[in-house]
XYZ file of C-alpha atoms in Angstrom:
314
model
C -0.148 -0.066 0.122
C 1.293 3.315 -1.134
C 1.331 6.514 1.037
C -0.867 9.355 0.352
C 0.116 13.070 1.541
C -0.787 13.791 5.112
C -4.212 15.100 5.356
C -5.526 13.679 2.332
C -8.417 11.666 3.431
C -10.017 11.120 -0.080
C -6.842 9.312 -0.784
C -7.445 7.242 2.427
C -10.906 6.690 0.969
C -9.484 5.205 -2.098
C -7.031 3.028 -0.192
C -10.031 1.426 1.925
C -11.844 0.721 -1.409
C -9.048 -1.245 -2.360
C -9.223 -3.471 0.420
C -12.935 -4.079 0.104
C -12.781 -7.237 -1.723
C -11.256 -10.032 0.270
C -11.668 -13.352 -1.368
C -11.695 -16.228 1.177
C -13.357 -13.884 3.763
C -17.440 -13.633 4.193
C -19.179 -13.125 0.651
C -15.682 -11.747 -0.482
C -16.026 -8.357 1.255
C -14.415 -6.623 4.001
C -17.043 -3.920 3.823
C -19.496 -5.338 6.592
C -16.924 -5.918 9.342
C -15.366 -2.707 8.798
C -18.907 -1.401 9.444
C -18.913 -3.354 12.724
C -15.722 -2.113 13.575
C -16.367 1.560 13.390
C -19.604 0.762 15.162
C -18.023 -1.308 18.135
C -15.397 0.920 18.475
C -17.913 3.856 19.033
C -20.820 2.417 20.646
C -19.399 1.989 24.156
C -19.850 5.604 25.137
C -21.578 6.647 28.143
C -23.096 10.028 28.769
C -22.806 9.263 32.594
C -19.273 8.141 32.989
C -18.102 10.224 29.712
C -15.700 7.364 28.964
C -15.610 4.870 25.758
C -16.612 6.244 22.030
C -14.485 6.282 19.074
C -11.656 8.477 20.336
C -8.413 6.200 21.249
C -9.122 3.063 19.468
C -8.866 1.316 22.461
C -9.933 -1.947 20.706
C -5.973 -2.502 19.970
C -5.555 -3.436 23.558
C -7.132 -6.040 26.331
C -9.703 -6.156 27.791
C -11.382 -4.491 25.001
C -9.488 -6.587 22.277
C -10.610 -9.756 23.759
C -14.140 -8.503 24.678
C -16.458 -11.562 23.445
C -18.642 -8.577 22.045
C -15.763 -7.781 19.744
C -15.114 -11.410 18.457
C -13.951 -11.316 14.847
C -13.124 -7.950 14.609
C -9.648 -8.511 14.700
C -10.121 -9.416 11.013
C -11.201 -5.789 10.134
C -8.167 -4.361 12.079
C -5.707 -6.657 9.913
C -7.521 -5.333 6.891
C -6.821 -1.783 7.643
C -3.291 -2.391 9.058
C -1.395 -1.868 5.468
C -3.355 1.435 5.492
C -2.084 2.435 8.591
C 1.573 1.243 8.119
C 1.923 3.352 4.771
C 0.283 6.287 6.365
C 1.603 6.685 10.080
C 0.185 10.047 10.381
C -3.121 8.793 10.581
C -4.679 7.644 13.672
C -6.005 3.957 13.954
C -9.107 5.784 15.468
C -9.817 7.960 12.556
C -8.962 5.165 10.293
C -11.464 2.753 11.566
C -14.201 5.192 11.318
C -13.387 6.630 7.889
C -13.215 3.001 6.622
C -16.584 2.436 8.127
C -18.353 4.889 6.216
C -16.390 4.567 3.388
C -17.544 0.690 3.213
C -21.058 1.847 3.437
C -20.946 4.324 0.810
C -19.263 1.542 -1.437
C -21.738 -0.789 -0.756
C -24.463 1.446 -1.917
C -25.255 3.160 1.155
C -25.667 7.048 1.859
C -22.853 9.356 2.298
C -21.981 10.073 6.150
C -20.434 13.216 7.669
C -16.956 12.738 9.074
C -14.265 14.810 10.453
C -10.544 13.741 11.518
C -8.892 14.556 14.711
C -9.452 11.457 16.662
C -6.004 10.428 18.581
C -4.705 7.068 19.730
C -3.609 5.491 23.060
C 0.085 4.750 23.037
C -0.248 1.949 25.551
C -2.698 -0.471 27.334
C -2.116 1.302 30.548
C -3.272 4.647 29.030
C -6.377 2.999 27.608
C -7.244 1.691 30.777
C -6.522 4.708 32.970
C -8.781 6.692 30.527
C -11.537 4.486 29.467
C -12.036 2.611 32.680
C -14.499 -0.233 32.694
C -16.358 -0.101 29.475
C -17.420 -3.889 29.312
C -20.841 -4.924 28.755
C -22.011 -1.813 27.097
C -22.795 -3.667 23.583
C -26.184 -4.696 22.625
C -26.993 -8.444 23.576
C -28.923 -9.934 20.728
C -30.487 -12.380 22.758
C -32.407 -9.434 24.597
C -35.482 -7.173 24.080
C -36.729 -3.683 23.629
C -35.923 -2.797 27.146
C -32.425 -3.963 26.491
C -31.915 -1.917 23.420
C -33.250 1.242 24.828
C -30.953 1.071 27.925
C -27.908 0.539 25.614
C -28.656 3.410 22.979
C -30.225 5.655 25.584
C -26.652 5.521 27.548
C -25.509 7.295 24.270
C -28.224 9.556 23.772
C -29.936 8.238 20.873
C -33.906 8.310 20.471
C -36.338 5.509 19.269
C -35.843 6.837 15.722
C -32.188 6.407 15.840
C -32.137 3.320 17.270
C -34.309 1.746 14.546
C -32.265 3.695 11.847
C -28.930 2.319 13.062
C -30.329 -1.368 13.434
C -30.729 -1.092 9.546
C -26.902 -1.675 9.581
C -28.105 -5.504 10.050
C -28.624 -5.184 6.160
C -24.916 -5.896 6.053
C -23.149 -9.010 7.146
C -23.839 -12.150 8.919
C -23.342 -13.694 12.390
C -20.939 -16.573 13.199
C -21.633 -19.277 15.561
C -17.765 -19.254 16.727
C -18.245 -15.617 17.497
C -21.397 -14.527 18.917
C -23.127 -17.905 18.940
C -25.705 -16.651 16.537
C -25.504 -17.939 12.959
C -26.658 -16.491 9.630
C -27.237 -13.404 7.570
C -30.249 -11.118 7.477
C -30.935 -10.088 4.244
C -30.217 -12.109 0.711
C -27.650 -9.696 -0.174
C -25.418 -9.153 2.941
C -22.955 -6.773 1.033
C -25.321 -4.190 -0.349
C -26.549 -1.722 1.878
C -30.374 -0.899 1.512
C -33.697 -0.915 3.517
C -34.483 -4.552 2.573
C -33.863 -5.301 6.351
C -36.946 -3.438 7.408
C -38.881 -5.123 4.520
C -38.030 -8.645 5.846
C -38.925 -7.834 9.545
C -42.358 -6.867 8.522
C -43.172 -10.210 6.893
C -44.919 -12.722 8.615
C -42.191 -15.540 7.870
C -40.139 -16.096 10.857
C -39.936 -19.108 12.846
C -37.885 -19.877 16.147
C -34.953 -21.960 14.869
C -35.048 -25.486 16.045
C -31.046 -26.020 16.839
C -28.842 -26.223 19.824
C -27.438 -22.343 19.521
C -29.171 -19.482 21.142
C -32.636 -18.797 20.136
C -32.881 -16.726 17.037
C -35.316 -16.701 14.116
C -35.300 -18.109 10.681
C -37.025 -18.086 7.335
C -35.823 -18.927 3.854
C -36.219 -15.929 1.122
C -35.388 -16.718 -2.561
C -33.519 -19.801 -1.831
C -31.506 -18.170 1.072
C -31.661 -19.006 4.673
C -31.799 -15.964 6.821
C -32.228 -15.060 10.349
C -33.210 -12.481 12.950
C -32.274 -12.046 16.156
C -34.691 -11.348 19.644
C -33.297 -7.811 19.369
C -34.551 -7.521 15.652
C -37.726 -8.784 16.295
C -38.096 -6.436 19.251
C -38.383 -3.476 16.753
C -41.729 -4.832 15.414
C -42.869 -6.325 18.760
C -42.448 -2.753 20.252
C -45.311 -0.285 19.401
C -42.879 2.760 19.336
C -40.183 1.180 17.527
C -42.307 -0.515 14.783
C -43.835 2.717 13.039
C -39.910 3.577 12.229
C -39.673 0.058 11.011
C -42.640 0.548 8.641
C -41.326 4.412 7.741
C -38.077 2.807 6.396
C -39.558 -0.160 4.794
C -41.377 2.080 2.514
C -39.238 4.805 2.015
C -35.512 3.768 1.302
C -34.287 7.715 0.910
C -35.805 8.472 4.537
C -33.853 5.482 5.947
C -30.562 6.668 4.157
C -31.098 10.274 5.722
C -31.747 9.172 8.996
C -28.986 6.505 9.099
C -26.578 8.841 7.877
C -27.391 11.548 10.782
C -27.379 8.664 13.428
C -24.119 6.900 12.165
C -22.539 10.386 11.972
C -23.371 10.598 15.611
C -22.196 7.603 16.603
C -18.639 7.843 15.419
C -18.404 11.416 17.033
C -19.217 9.919 20.508
C -16.299 10.463 22.805
C -14.533 12.853 20.587
C -13.983 16.262 21.907
C -11.895 18.346 19.764
C -9.898 21.352 20.919
C -8.490 24.381 19.179
C -5.967 22.043 17.370
C -8.633 20.058 15.738
C -7.361 17.145 17.597
C -9.308 15.086 20.270
C -6.820 14.788 23.099
C -7.316 11.745 25.477
C -8.176 13.649 28.623
C -11.078 12.666 30.858
C -14.087 15.151 30.880
C -13.977 15.373 34.474
C -10.265 16.461 34.459
C -10.636 19.123 31.626
C -13.518 20.566 33.655
C -11.952 20.070 36.975
C -14.926 18.759 38.513
C -15.936 15.251 39.842
C -17.491 13.089 36.963
C -20.998 13.184 38.460
C -20.909 16.906 38.366
C -19.747 17.363 34.720
C -21.884 18.862 32.310
C -23.568 16.599 29.611
C -23.522 17.294 26.003
C -26.180 19.955 25.033
C -28.888 19.283 22.864
C -28.229 15.333 22.402
C -28.584 15.437 18.645
C -26.321 14.777 15.991
C -23.136 17.151 16.105
C -23.744 17.759 12.307
C -27.167 19.072 12.465
C -27.276 22.991 12.339
C -24.293 25.267 12.926
C -21.612 25.414 10.516
C -22.105 23.269 7.512
C -19.843 20.082 7.214
C -19.351 18.089 3.893
C -19.550 14.577 3.913
C -16.038 14.627 2.403
C -13.079 16.519 3.533
């Protein structure tokens, strides 16, 4: 992988596109696992403790790297390593999030706003001191609506945003040797679309009879598909279901809402200073107050909504 000029993020996007094809890996594409890497690197943020989030790239170190919820993500990190090695000016944290949004776009999804400035932990000790205990913050596919709201609410997401972000299950598949679950959600798992919602609304899902954890199954167009309990919760819950119906009927609306929600997700835990970089300093230390007395972010909405317009590309 050749180096690109420092700050050339369009050049980095092109390099991500070059690693998308991965013969021998799931469906021949690194795309879905790159999206999952960006998601899991960001989705452990807490508005209460002000820890976690995409800044720091903590998944390079234990215990985050060996968290069962992150099983299999070493593949995505490995796919990204040639890019990072050729461009040492680029932080892992910026690369992981940029790779995720580039993969979504490359697989037919919407453009997603993105800004650089994330920095990396230099050691496992630095990561542990700054992040603290962020275990058990990611969704458990075996649970229901209350769990989903607890996990996403901790990050400041509304019901609408929760359902929009769940649409990422249009990509990829579960692996029995990672999560315990097995199978893909949609017929084409390397194409981003609203098919996930259309399938959720169909009366075709039956409990799978097998020795693994409880999940649902159906066969569509000759392809065996699955849904998790957390997926079915979106149509069983009266406040989630209307958004499933809206996104099933209107892909443009889904793309719009997903773009803004995912942009918000990958910004969690990223507080840039005047230099444009997000220094790895605890919010409480920066404000000189105990954690339980620090101010929470205002608004709670997407950081890209309102104010100065930010383009999807730099």
